[in-house]
Tab-separated table of N, CA, C and O in Angstrom:
chain	number	residue	atom	x	y	z
A	1	MET	N	-59.212	63.557	-51.780
A	1	MET	CA	-59.271	62.177	-52.258
A	1	MET	C	-60.179	61.386	-51.320
A	1	MET	O	-60.026	61.443	-50.112
A	2	PRO	N	-61.137	60.588	-51.883
A	2	PRO	CA	-62.025	59.830	-51.017
A	2	PRO	C	-61.274	58.706	-50.314
A	2	PRO	O	-60.261	58.217	-50.809
A	3	SER	N	-61.789	58.312	-49.172
A	3	SER	CA	-61.170	57.192	-48.467
A	3	SER	C	-61.447	55.913	-49.235
A	3	SER	O	-62.397	55.826	-50.019
A	4	LEU	N	-60.630	54.898	-49.001
A	4	LEU	CA	-60.850	53.625	-49.678
A	4	LEU	C	-62.193	53.032	-49.296
A	4	LEU	O	-62.816	52.332	-50.075
A	5	ASP	N	-62.668	53.307	-48.083
A	5	ASP	CA	-63.972	52.805	-47.667
A	5	ASP	C	-65.090	53.382	-48.520
A	5	ASP	O	-66.146	52.785	-48.664
A	6	ALA	N	-64.887	54.570	-49.086
A	6	ALA	CA	-65.926	55.229	-49.876
A	6	ALA	C	-65.948	54.738	-51.321
A	6	ALA	O	-66.894	55.003	-52.042
A	7	LEU	N	-64.912	54.028	-51.741
A	7	LEU	CA	-64.848	53.548	-53.120
A	7	LEU	C	-65.595	52.226	-53.240
A	7	LEU	O	-65.500	51.365	-52.373
A	8	THR	N	-66.336	52.073	-54.316
A	8	THR	CA	-67.031	50.817	-54.549
A	8	THR	C	-66.655	50.291	-55.921
A	8	THR	O	-66.324	51.050	-56.814
A	9	PHE	N	-66.706	48.998	-56.046
A	9	PHE	CA	-66.438	48.352	-57.324
A	9	PHE	C	-67.735	48.334	-58.111
A	9	PHE	O	-68.761	47.886	-57.622
A	10	GLU	N	-67.700	48.840	-59.338
A	10	GLU	CA	-68.877	48.834	-60.192
A	10	GLU	C	-68.616	47.900	-61.351
A	10	GLU	O	-67.666	48.076	-62.097
A	11	GLY	N	-69.446	46.913	-61.510
A	11	GLY	CA	-69.280	45.929	-62.569
A	11	GLY	C	-69.100	44.555	-61.975
A	11	GLY	O	-69.269	44.353	-60.781
A	12	ILE	N	-68.756	43.610	-62.802
A	12	ILE	CA	-68.696	42.230	-62.358
A	12	ILE	C	-67.435	41.930	-61.566
A	12	ILE	O	-66.430	42.604	-61.694
A	13	GLU	N	-67.510	40.958	-60.730
A	13	GLU	CA	-66.343	40.346	-60.109
A	13	GLU	C	-66.268	38.948	-60.712
A	13	GLU	O	-66.952	38.045	-60.271
A	14	PRO	N	-65.519	38.789	-61.763
A	14	PRO	CA	-65.568	37.537	-62.508
A	14	PRO	C	-64.889	36.391	-61.788
A	14	PRO	O	-64.009	36.587	-60.963
A	15	GLU	N	-65.334	35.214	-62.128
A	15	GLU	CA	-64.644	34.015	-61.687
A	15	GLU	C	-63.512	33.781	-62.663
A	15	GLU	O	-63.729	33.748	-63.868
A	16	ILE	N	-62.307	33.683	-62.150
A	16	ILE	CA	-61.152	33.363	-62.988
A	16	ILE	C	-60.503	32.142	-62.364
A	16	ILE	O	-60.150	32.162	-61.193
A	17	GLU	N	-60.414	31.091	-63.145
A	17	GLU	CA	-59.874	29.859	-62.591
A	17	GLU	C	-58.892	29.221	-63.556
A	17	GLU	O	-58.984	29.412	-64.762
A	18	VAL	N	-57.977	28.482	-62.998
A	18	VAL	CA	-57.074	27.672	-63.801
A	18	VAL	C	-57.800	26.364	-64.054
A	18	VAL	O	-58.140	25.649	-63.115
A	19	ARG	N	-58.061	26.058	-65.310
A	19	ARG	CA	-58.753	24.815	-65.666
A	19	ARG	C	-57.775	23.674	-65.877
A	19	ARG	O	-58.095	22.529	-65.610
A	20	SER	N	-56.583	23.986	-66.409
A	20	SER	CA	-55.594	22.942	-66.662
A	20	SER	C	-54.194	23.548	-66.582
A	20	SER	O	-53.859	24.419	-67.380
A	21	GLU	N	-53.428	23.073	-65.609
A	21	GLU	CA	-52.031	23.525	-65.488
A	21	GLU	C	-51.223	23.076	-66.704
A	21	GLU	O	-50.492	23.870	-67.287
A	22	SER	N	-51.366	21.798	-67.089
A	22	SER	CA	-50.535	21.267	-68.178
A	22	SER	C	-50.859	21.917	-69.526
A	22	SER	O	-49.973	22.098	-70.345
A	23	GLU	N	-52.120	22.287	-69.744
A	23	GLU	CA	-52.518	22.939	-70.991
A	23	GLU	C	-52.444	24.467	-70.893
A	23	GLU	O	-52.737	25.151	-71.872
A	24	ARG	N	-52.099	24.975	-69.687
A	24	ARG	CA	-52.026	26.427	-69.440
A	24	ARG	C	-53.369	27.092	-69.761
A	24	ARG	O	-53.438	28.160	-70.332
A	25	GLU	N	-54.446	26.417	-69.358
A	25	GLU	CA	-55.786	26.871	-69.704
A	25	GLU	C	-56.467	27.525	-68.506
A	25	GLU	O	-56.460	26.974	-67.406
A	26	ILE	N	-57.032	28.705	-68.771
A	26	ILE	CA	-57.798	29.405	-67.743
A	26	ILE	C	-59.204	29.674	-68.266
A	26	ILE	O	-59.444	29.674	-69.471
A	27	ALA	N	-60.117	29.886	-67.346
A	27	ALA	CA	-61.498	30.244	-67.687
A	27	ALA	C	-61.803	31.572	-67.002
A	27	ALA	O	-61.510	31.751	-65.825
A	28	ILE	N	-62.378	32.493	-67.775
A	28	ILE	CA	-62.671	33.832	-67.265
A	28	ILE	C	-64.136	34.143	-67.534
A	28	ILE	O	-64.562	34.180	-68.685
A	29	ARG	N	-64.905	34.346	-66.468
A	29	ARG	CA	-66.283	34.838	-66.659
A	29	ARG	C	-66.151	36.337	-66.832
A	29	ARG	O	-66.006	37.088	-65.894
A	30	PHE	N	-66.164	36.779	-68.090
A	30	PHE	CA	-65.896	38.193	-68.335
A	30	PHE	C	-67.141	39.011	-68.590
A	30	PHE	O	-67.046	40.222	-68.787
A	31	MET	N	-68.295	38.387	-68.565
A	31	MET	CA	-69.504	39.160	-68.802
A	31	MET	C	-70.674	38.475	-68.109
A	31	MET	O	-70.880	37.280	-68.291
A	32	THR	N	-71.412	39.222	-67.306
A	32	THR	CA	-72.677	38.746	-66.754
A	32	THR	C	-73.768	39.524	-67.463
A	32	THR	O	-73.779	40.757	-67.422
A	33	TYR	N	-74.657	38.821	-68.125
A	33	TYR	CA	-75.695	39.482	-68.903
A	33	TYR	C	-76.683	40.207	-68.004
A	33	TYR	O	-77.047	39.720	-66.932
A	34	GLY	N	-77.084	41.386	-68.463
A	34	GLY	CA	-78.079	42.171	-67.747
A	34	GLY	C	-77.528	43.016	-66.621
A	34	GLY	O	-78.247	43.796	-66.016
A	35	GLU	N	-76.240	42.894	-66.335
A	35	GLU	CA	-75.624	43.683	-65.268
A	35	GLU	C	-75.114	45.000	-65.850
A	35	GLU	O	-74.436	45.010	-66.868
A	36	ILE	N	-75.441	46.093	-65.206
A	36	ILE	CA	-75.034	47.409	-65.692
A	36	ILE	C	-73.650	47.745	-65.145
A	36	ILE	O	-73.398	47.623	-63.948
A	37	GLY	N	-72.759	48.136	-66.055
A	37	GLY	CA	-71.405	48.540	-65.681
A	37	GLY	C	-71.159	49.982	-66.071
A	37	GLY	O	-71.756	50.499	-67.017
A	38	ARG	N	-70.314	50.637	-65.334
A	38	ARG	CA	-69.941	52.034	-65.624
A	38	ARG	C	-68.620	52.026	-66.375
A	38	ARG	O	-67.645	51.453	-65.920
A	39	THR	N	-68.607	52.635	-67.559
A	39	THR	CA	-67.399	52.710	-68.370
A	39	THR	C	-67.078	54.176	-68.642
A	39	THR	O	-67.874	55.062	-68.317
A	40	ALA	N	-65.957	54.420	-69.280
A	40	ALA	CA	-65.593	55.793	-69.648
A	40	ALA	C	-66.603	56.386	-70.623
A	40	ALA	O	-66.779	57.598	-70.692
A	41	GLN	N	-67.316	55.525	-71.369
A	41	GLN	CA	-68.312	55.991	-72.335
A	41	GLN	C	-69.706	56.093	-71.720
A	41	GLN	O	-70.644	56.481	-72.397
A	42	GLY	N	-69.861	55.724	-70.479
A	42	GLY	CA	-71.170	55.776	-69.819
A	42	GLY	C	-71.598	54.397	-69.356
A	42	GLY	O	-70.813	53.452	-69.334
A	43	LEU	N	-72.869	54.283	-68.998
A	43	LEU	CA	-73.402	53.012	-68.513
A	43	LEU	C	-73.647	52.072	-69.679
A	43	LEU	O	-74.098	52.489	-70.742
A	44	GLU	N	-73.356	50.782	-69.467
A	44	GLU	CA	-73.611	49.796	-70.505
A	44	GLU	C	-73.924	48.456	-69.886
A	44	GLU	O	-73.573	48.188	-68.730
A	45	MET	N	-74.586	47.635	-70.662
A	45	MET	CA	-74.845	46.249	-70.268
A	45	MET	C	-74.859	45.383	-71.524
A	45	MET	O	-75.048	45.883	-72.632
A	46	PHE	N	-74.609	44.112	-71.341
A	46	PHE	CA	-74.608	43.152	-72.436
A	46	PHE	C	-75.786	42.200	-72.246
A	46	PHE	O	-76.132	41.868	-71.119
A	47	GLU	N	-76.361	41.779	-73.358
A	47	GLU	CA	-77.426	40.791	-73.337
A	47	GLU	C	-76.891	39.465	-73.856
A	47	GLU	O	-75.870	39.426	-74.559
A	48	ALA	N	-77.590	38.398	-73.522
A	48	ALA	CA	-77.204	37.067	-74.005
A	48	ALA	C	-77.059	37.096	-75.522
A	48	ALA	O	-77.851	37.728	-76.211
A	49	GLY	N	-76.044	36.439	-76.020
A	49	GLY	CA	-75.806	36.379	-77.450
A	49	GLY	C	-74.898	37.472	-77.968
A	49	GLY	O	-74.578	37.494	-79.158
A	50	ALA	N	-74.456	38.366	-77.104
A	50	ALA	CA	-73.623	39.492	-77.543
A	50	ALA	C	-72.337	39.026	-78.225
A	50	ALA	O	-71.810	39.732	-79.079
A	51	PHE	N	-71.856	37.856	-77.896
A	51	PHE	CA	-70.601	37.384	-78.463
A	51	PHE	C	-70.794	36.254	-79.464
A	51	PHE	O	-69.825	35.630	-79.889
A	52	ASN	N	-72.052	36.007	-79.867
A	52	ASN	CA	-72.301	34.995	-80.901
A	52	ASN	C	-71.517	35.348	-82.156
A	52	ASN	O	-71.487	36.497	-82.577
A	53	GLY	N	-70.901	34.356	-82.738
A	53	GLY	CA	-70.153	34.571	-83.969
A	53	GLY	C	-68.735	35.067	-83.765
A	53	GLY	O	-67.999	35.228	-84.727
A	54	THR	N	-68.350	35.315	-82.521
A	54	THR	CA	-66.980	35.758	-82.245
A	54	THR	C	-66.031	34.577	-82.350
A	54	THR	O	-66.266	33.523	-81.751
A	55	ASP	N	-64.960	34.741	-83.110
A	55	ASP	CA	-63.924	33.715	-83.198
A	55	ASP	C	-63.092	33.795	-81.916
A	55	ASP	O	-62.407	34.795	-81.691
A	56	PRO	N	-63.141	32.783	-81.058
A	56	PRO	CA	-62.402	32.852	-79.796
A	56	PRO	C	-60.907	33.101	-79.984
A	56	PRO	O	-60.273	33.768	-79.168
A	57	ALA	N	-60.325	32.605	-81.084
A	57	ALA	CA	-58.896	32.804	-81.330
A	57	ALA	C	-58.565	34.263	-81.605
A	57	ALA	O	-57.404	34.666	-81.524
A	58	SER	N	-59.588	35.071	-81.906
A	58	SER	CA	-59.349	36.502	-82.134
A	58	SER	C	-59.286	37.290	-80.828
A	58	SER	O	-58.963	38.472	-80.834
A	59	VAL	N	-59.586	36.620	-79.713
A	59	VAL	CA	-59.578	37.283	-78.409
A	59	VAL	C	-58.193	37.159	-77.784
A	59	VAL	O	-57.712	36.059	-77.536
A	60	ILE	N	-57.553	38.291	-77.580
A	60	ILE	CA	-56.219	38.331	-76.976
A	60	ILE	C	-56.371	38.708	-75.502
A	60	ILE	O	-57.062	39.665	-75.165
A	61	ILE	N	-55.715	37.953	-74.628
A	61	ILE	CA	-55.760	38.213	-73.195
A	61	ILE	C	-54.624	39.164	-72.836
A	61	ILE	O	-53.474	38.940	-73.210
A	62	ARG	N	-54.972	40.218	-72.121
A	62	ARG	CA	-53.989	41.174	-71.605
A	62	ARG	C	-54.297	41.374	-70.132
A	62	ARG	O	-55.433	41.233	-69.718
A	63	MET	N	-53.313	41.721	-69.373
A	63	MET	CA	-53.561	41.979	-67.958
A	63	MET	C	-53.866	43.450	-67.712
A	63	MET	O	-54.277	43.811	-66.632
A	64	GLU	N	-53.646	44.277	-68.696
A	64	GLU	CA	-54.087	45.665	-68.719
A	64	GLU	C	-54.633	45.883	-70.125
A	64	GLU	O	-54.207	45.220	-71.061
A	65	HIS	N	-55.540	46.828	-70.296
A	65	HIS	CA	-56.153	47.017	-71.613
A	65	HIS	C	-55.126	47.216	-72.723
A	65	HIS	O	-55.298	46.727	-73.831
A	66	GLU	N	-54.069	47.940	-72.461
A	66	GLU	CA	-53.076	48.215	-73.503
A	66	GLU	C	-51.784	47.438	-73.288
A	66	GLU	O	-50.803	47.682	-73.955
A	67	GLY	N	-51.769	46.518	-72.336
A	67	GLY	CA	-50.560	45.774	-72.023
A	67	GLY	C	-50.217	44.748	-73.091
A	67	GLY	O	-51.005	44.462	-73.990
A	68	PRO	N	-49.025	44.174	-72.988
A	68	PRO	CA	-48.626	43.146	-73.961
A	68	PRO	C	-49.496	41.893	-73.809
A	68	PRO	O	-50.049	41.642	-72.736
A	69	PRO	N	-49.630	41.116	-74.865
A	69	PRO	CA	-50.430	39.889	-74.800
A	69	PRO	C	-49.905	38.917	-73.745
A	69	PRO	O	-48.708	38.803	-73.528
A	70	ALA	N	-50.854	38.215	-73.105
A	70	ALA	CA	-50.504	37.198	-72.121
A	70	ALA	C	-51.123	35.850	-72.491
A	70	ALA	O	-50.785	34.838	-71.904
A	71	GLY	N	-52.036	35.848	-73.460
A	71	GLY	CA	-52.690	34.610	-73.868
A	71	GLY	C	-53.678	34.861	-74.984
A	71	GLY	O	-53.829	35.987	-75.462
A	72	ARG	N	-54.369	33.794	-75.383
A	72	ARG	CA	-55.326	33.869	-76.494
A	72	ARG	C	-56.523	32.982	-76.174
A	72	ARG	O	-56.380	31.912	-75.593
A	73	GLY	N	-57.700	33.421	-76.621
A	73	GLY	CA	-58.912	32.644	-76.427
A	73	GLY	C	-58.911	31.382	-77.271
A	73	GLY	O	-58.301	31.327	-78.339
A	74	LYS	N	-59.574	30.349	-76.769
A	74	LYS	CA	-59.721	29.121	-77.554
A	74	LYS	C	-61.177	28.673	-77.634
A	74	LYS	O	-61.538	27.919	-78.509
A	75	ALA	N	-62.035	29.168	-76.734
A	75	ALA	CA	-63.466	28.830	-76.791
A	75	ALA	C	-64.246	29.858	-75.978
A	75	ALA	O	-63.701	30.471	-75.055
A	76	ILE	N	-65.495	30.049	-76.349
A	76	ILE	CA	-66.399	30.882	-75.558
A	76	ILE	C	-67.569	30.003	-75.175
A	76	ILE	O	-68.225	29.411	-76.043
A	77	GLU	N	-67.787	29.871	-73.876
A	77	GLU	CA	-68.925	29.110	-73.373
A	77	GLU	C	-70.043	30.101	-73.082
A	77	GLU	O	-69.896	30.974	-72.231
A	78	GLU	N	-71.137	29.980	-73.818
A	78	GLU	CA	-72.291	30.836	-73.579
A	78	GLU	C	-73.199	30.141	-72.572
A	78	GLU	O	-73.598	28.994	-72.787
A	79	ARG	N	-73.481	30.821	-71.495
A	79	ARG	CA	-74.417	30.317	-70.500
A	79	ARG	C	-75.626	31.236	-70.490
A	79	ARG	O	-75.610	32.296	-71.097
A	80	SER	N	-76.656	30.851	-69.805
A	80	SER	CA	-77.868	31.666	-69.809
A	80	SER	C	-77.640	33.022	-69.156
A	80	SER	O	-78.284	34.003	-69.519
A	81	ASP	N	-76.688	33.097	-68.229
A	81	ASP	CA	-76.478	34.346	-67.496
A	81	ASP	C	-75.138	35.023	-67.770
A	81	ASP	O	-74.907	36.145	-67.322
A	82	SER	N	-74.242	34.354	-68.503
A	82	SER	CA	-72.899	34.921	-68.665
A	82	SER	C	-72.146	34.266	-69.820
A	82	SER	O	-72.576	33.253	-70.352
A	83	SER	N	-71.020	34.886	-70.156
A	83	SER	CA	-70.071	34.332	-71.125
A	83	SER	C	-68.788	33.976	-70.388
A	83	SER	O	-68.294	34.767	-69.582
A	84	ILE	N	-68.275	32.809	-70.696
A	84	ILE	CA	-67.014	32.337	-70.120
A	84	ILE	C	-66.029	32.203	-71.269
A	84	ILE	O	-66.306	31.511	-72.254
A	85	LEU	N	-64.894	32.874	-71.152
A	85	LEU	CA	-63.841	32.737	-72.145
A	85	LEU	C	-62.850	31.699	-71.646
A	85	LEU	O	-62.336	31.813	-70.528
A	86	ILE	N	-62.604	30.690	-72.453
A	86	ILE	CA	-61.568	29.703	-72.169
A	86	ILE	C	-60.352	30.161	-72.969
A	86	ILE	O	-60.453	30.409	-74.171
A	87	ALA	N	-59.222	30.305	-72.295
A	87	ALA	CA	-58.033	30.855	-72.942
A	87	ALA	C	-56.804	30.035	-72.574
A	87	ALA	O	-56.777	29.350	-71.551
A	88	THR	N	-55.804	30.153	-73.416
A	88	THR	CA	-54.509	29.532	-73.172
A	88	THR	C	-53.506	30.635	-72.871
A	88	THR	O	-53.391	31.600	-73.645
A	89	ALA	N	-52.807	30.510	-71.753
A	89	ALA	CA	-51.761	31.469	-71.405
A	89	ALA	C	-50.556	31.236	-72.296
A	89	ALA	O	-50.186	30.093	-72.589
A	90	ALA	N	-49.961	32.326	-72.747
A	90	ALA	CA	-48.789	32.249	-73.616
A	90	ALA	C	-47.616	31.608	-72.880
A	90	ALA	O	-47.498	31.710	-71.661
A	91	SER	N	-46.743	30.963	-73.624
A	91	SER	CA	-45.517	30.377	-73.056
A	91	SER	C	-44.437	31.452	-73.016
A	91	SER	O	-43.386	31.340	-73.659
A	92	THR	N	-44.719	32.485	-72.260
A	92	THR	CA	-43.832	33.637	-72.101
A	92	THR	C	-43.829	34.025	-70.630
A	92	THR	O	-44.695	33.572	-69.865
A	93	PRO	N	-42.903	34.868	-70.204
A	93	PRO	CA	-42.950	35.346	-68.815
A	93	PRO	C	-44.296	36.015	-68.479
A	93	PRO	O	-44.811	35.841	-67.377
A	94	ARG	N	-44.885	36.714	-69.438
A	94	ARG	CA	-46.180	37.360	-69.206
A	94	ARG	C	-47.275	36.312	-68.989
A	94	ARG	O	-48.132	36.455	-68.121
A	95	GLY	N	-47.265	35.249	-69.790
A	95	GLY	CA	-48.220	34.163	-69.613
A	95	GLY	C	-48.012	33.435	-68.299
A	95	GLY	O	-48.967	33.032	-67.633
A	96	ASP	N	-46.732	33.256	-67.902
A	96	ASP	CA	-46.430	32.646	-66.604
A	96	ASP	C	-47.012	33.485	-65.473
A	96	ASP	O	-47.586	32.956	-64.514
A	97	GLU	N	-46.873	34.800	-65.599
A	97	GLU	CA	-47.423	35.709	-64.590
A	97	GLU	C	-48.949	35.599	-64.553
A	97	GLU	O	-49.551	35.549	-63.471
A	98	LEU	N	-49.580	35.527	-65.705
A	98	LEU	CA	-51.029	35.364	-65.772
A	98	LEU	C	-51.463	34.099	-65.040
A	98	LEU	O	-52.398	34.123	-64.228
A	99	MET	N	-50.791	32.993	-65.302
A	99	MET	CA	-51.124	31.734	-64.634
A	99	MET	C	-50.957	31.838	-63.123
A	99	MET	O	-51.825	31.405	-62.364
A	100	GLN	N	-49.850	32.418	-62.684
A	100	GLN	CA	-49.598	32.520	-61.246
A	100	GLN	C	-50.633	33.416	-60.560
A	100	GLN	O	-51.147	33.075	-59.504
A	101	LEU	N	-50.947	34.533	-61.175
A	101	LEU	CA	-51.951	35.433	-60.593
A	101	LEU	C	-53.330	34.779	-60.565
A	101	LEU	O	-54.086	34.956	-59.601
A	102	ALA	N	-53.664	34.000	-61.580
A	102	ALA	CA	-54.940	33.275	-61.586
A	102	ALA	C	-54.953	32.220	-60.479
A	102	ALA	O	-55.946	32.080	-59.760
A	103	ARG	N	-53.841	31.485	-60.322
A	103	ARG	CA	-53.738	30.469	-59.267
A	103	ARG	C	-53.980	31.076	-57.891
A	103	ARG	O	-54.639	30.481	-57.048
A	104	GLU	N	-53.409	32.246	-57.680
A	104	GLU	CA	-53.451	32.871	-56.356
A	104	GLU	C	-54.669	33.769	-56.144
A	104	GLU	O	-54.829	34.335	-55.069
A	105	GLY	N	-55.511	33.891	-57.159
A	105	GLY	CA	-56.747	34.644	-57.007
A	105	GLY	C	-56.587	36.152	-56.929
A	105	GLY	O	-57.384	36.836	-56.287
A	106	TYR	N	-55.580	36.695	-57.609
A	106	TYR	CA	-55.325	38.128	-57.542
A	106	TYR	C	-56.203	38.970	-58.453
A	106	TYR	O	-56.296	40.162	-58.273
A	107	PHE	N	-56.832	38.373	-59.461
A	107	PHE	CA	-57.615	39.179	-60.387
A	107	PHE	C	-58.882	39.681	-59.729
A	107	PHE	O	-59.612	38.925	-59.123
A	108	ARG	N	-59.142	40.959	-59.875
A	108	ARG	CA	-60.340	41.588	-59.301
A	108	ARG	C	-61.408	41.797	-60.363
A	108	ARG	O	-62.578	41.896	-60.051
A	109	GLY	N	-61.011	41.871	-61.608
A	109	GLY	CA	-61.983	42.121	-62.660
A	109	GLY	C	-61.462	41.702	-64.013
A	109	GLY	O	-60.277	41.475	-64.193
A	110	ALA	N	-62.389	41.583	-64.931
A	110	ALA	CA	-62.053	41.304	-66.324
A	110	ALA	C	-62.936	42.206	-67.165
A	110	ALA	O	-64.069	42.486	-66.806
A	111	SER	N	-62.403	42.656	-68.256
A	111	SER	CA	-63.134	43.597	-69.094
A	111	SER	C	-62.828	43.323	-70.550
A	111	SER	O	-61.685	43.442	-70.964
A	112	PRO	N	-63.834	42.950	-71.326
A	112	PRO	CA	-63.564	42.716	-72.742
A	112	PRO	C	-63.469	44.031	-73.502
A	112	PRO	O	-64.289	44.920	-73.317
A	113	SER	N	-62.451	44.157	-74.317
A	113	SER	CA	-62.393	45.257	-75.285
A	113	SER	C	-63.012	44.707	-76.558
A	113	SER	O	-62.798	43.551	-76.902
A	114	PHE	N	-63.782	45.497	-77.251
A	114	PHE	CA	-64.498	44.978	-78.401
A	114	PHE	C	-64.768	46.094	-79.389
A	114	PHE	O	-64.649	47.280	-79.070
A	115	ALA	N	-65.137	45.711	-80.574
A	115	ALA	CA	-65.561	46.663	-81.601
A	115	ALA	C	-67.062	46.498	-81.775
A	115	ALA	O	-67.564	45.379	-81.819
A	116	THR	N	-67.774	47.610	-81.847
A	116	THR	CA	-69.216	47.522	-82.055
A	116	THR	C	-69.502	47.202	-83.514
A	116	THR	O	-68.689	47.472	-84.390
A	117	VAL	N	-70.644	46.609	-83.747
A	117	VAL	CA	-71.068	46.297	-85.107
A	117	VAL	C	-72.300	47.131	-85.429
A	117	VAL	O	-73.073	47.464	-84.533
A	118	PRO	N	-72.484	47.501	-86.691
A	118	PRO	CA	-73.653	48.294	-87.054
A	118	PRO	C	-74.946	47.611	-86.604
A	118	PRO	O	-75.122	46.408	-86.824
A	119	GLY	N	-75.785	48.355	-85.934
A	119	GLY	CA	-77.058	47.820	-85.449
A	119	GLY	C	-76.931	46.953	-84.215
A	119	GLY	O	-77.910	46.383	-83.760
A	120	GLY	N	-75.731	46.864	-83.659
A	120	GLY	CA	-75.508	45.988	-82.513
A	120	GLY	C	-75.864	46.595	-81.171
A	120	GLY	O	-76.049	45.877	-80.194
A	121	ASP	N	-75.972	47.914	-81.107
A	121	ASP	CA	-76.261	48.584	-79.841
A	121	ASP	C	-77.648	49.207	-79.871
A	121	ASP	O	-78.110	49.683	-80.900
A	122	THR	N	-78.289	49.185	-78.729
A	122	THR	CA	-79.532	49.920	-78.521
A	122	THR	C	-79.361	50.686	-77.221
A	122	THR	O	-78.318	50.591	-76.567
A	123	ALA	N	-80.368	51.417	-76.839
A	123	ALA	CA	-80.314	52.148	-75.574
A	123	ALA	C	-81.624	51.954	-74.846
A	123	ALA	O	-82.670	51.739	-75.457
A	124	LYS	N	-81.548	51.989	-73.527
A	124	LYS	CA	-82.751	51.978	-72.717
A	124	LYS	C	-82.478	52.836	-71.492
A	124	LYS	O	-81.325	53.163	-71.189
A	125	TYR	N	-83.529	53.207	-70.828
A	125	TYR	CA	-83.389	54.010	-69.621
A	125	TYR	C	-83.708	53.154	-68.408
A	125	TYR	O	-84.685	52.413	-68.388
A	126	VAL	N	-82.842	53.265	-67.417
A	126	VAL	CA	-83.054	52.635	-66.131
A	126	VAL	C	-83.172	53.795	-65.156
A	126	VAL	O	-82.178	54.457	-64.858
A	127	GLY	N	-84.401	54.078	-64.756
A	127	GLY	CA	-84.638	55.309	-64.005
A	127	GLY	C	-84.351	56.479	-64.921
A	127	GLY	O	-84.852	56.534	-66.042
A	128	LYS	N	-83.494	57.375	-64.492
A	128	LYS	CA	-83.115	58.534	-65.302
A	128	LYS	C	-81.840	58.292	-66.100
A	128	LYS	O	-81.400	59.149	-66.852
A	129	ASP	N	-81.233	57.135	-65.911
A	129	ASP	CA	-79.950	56.849	-66.539
A	129	ASP	C	-80.110	56.141	-67.883
A	129	ASP	O	-80.828	55.150	-67.996
A	130	ARG	N	-79.386	56.652	-68.885
A	130	ARG	CA	-79.349	56.028	-70.208
A	130	ARG	C	-78.297	54.917	-70.168
A	130	ARG	O	-77.164	55.140	-69.755
A	131	VAL	N	-78.689	53.736	-70.623
A	131	VAL	CA	-77.801	52.581	-70.624
A	131	VAL	C	-77.674	52.078	-72.065
A	131	VAL	O	-78.680	51.841	-72.732
A	132	THR	N	-76.449	51.935	-72.543
A	132	THR	CA	-76.206	51.332	-73.856
A	132	THR	C	-76.294	49.824	-73.687
A	132	THR	O	-75.626	49.244	-72.828
A	133	VAL	N	-77.112	49.197	-74.507
A	133	VAL	CA	-77.310	47.748	-74.458
A	133	VAL	C	-76.585	47.160	-75.654
A	133	VAL	O	-76.836	47.542	-76.794
A	134	ARG	N	-75.696	46.238	-75.398
A	134	ARG	CA	-74.897	45.621	-76.449
A	134	ARG	C	-75.356	44.184	-76.672
A	134	ARG	O	-75.711	43.489	-75.784
């Protein structure tokens, strides 16, 4: 087993902040455009506009990919370099945990799960590596 010093984080370190305690609103920078990430399916990156047309209310927040819901999206802020998801934490113990962990800065990463659309992906090579562009 490699030492912890030998392990590196690959992908974004998103900004996760509590925007409103009373509204239970958090903001998650879940995608930096043009940054290559390593996934189980290989290397991938997202380009600006990848989430155009996405209904923010269809985005469910989980603290693990398959974990129970902790909140729901309410808006997506598209910036020139990234996408910010504005979400409301659920009024449940899981949502309370999400808020507390966001307050204390415990989140190390965010990862959107998504469905691909026909014609939505291309590929390019970066050096010898094939990268799926979404």
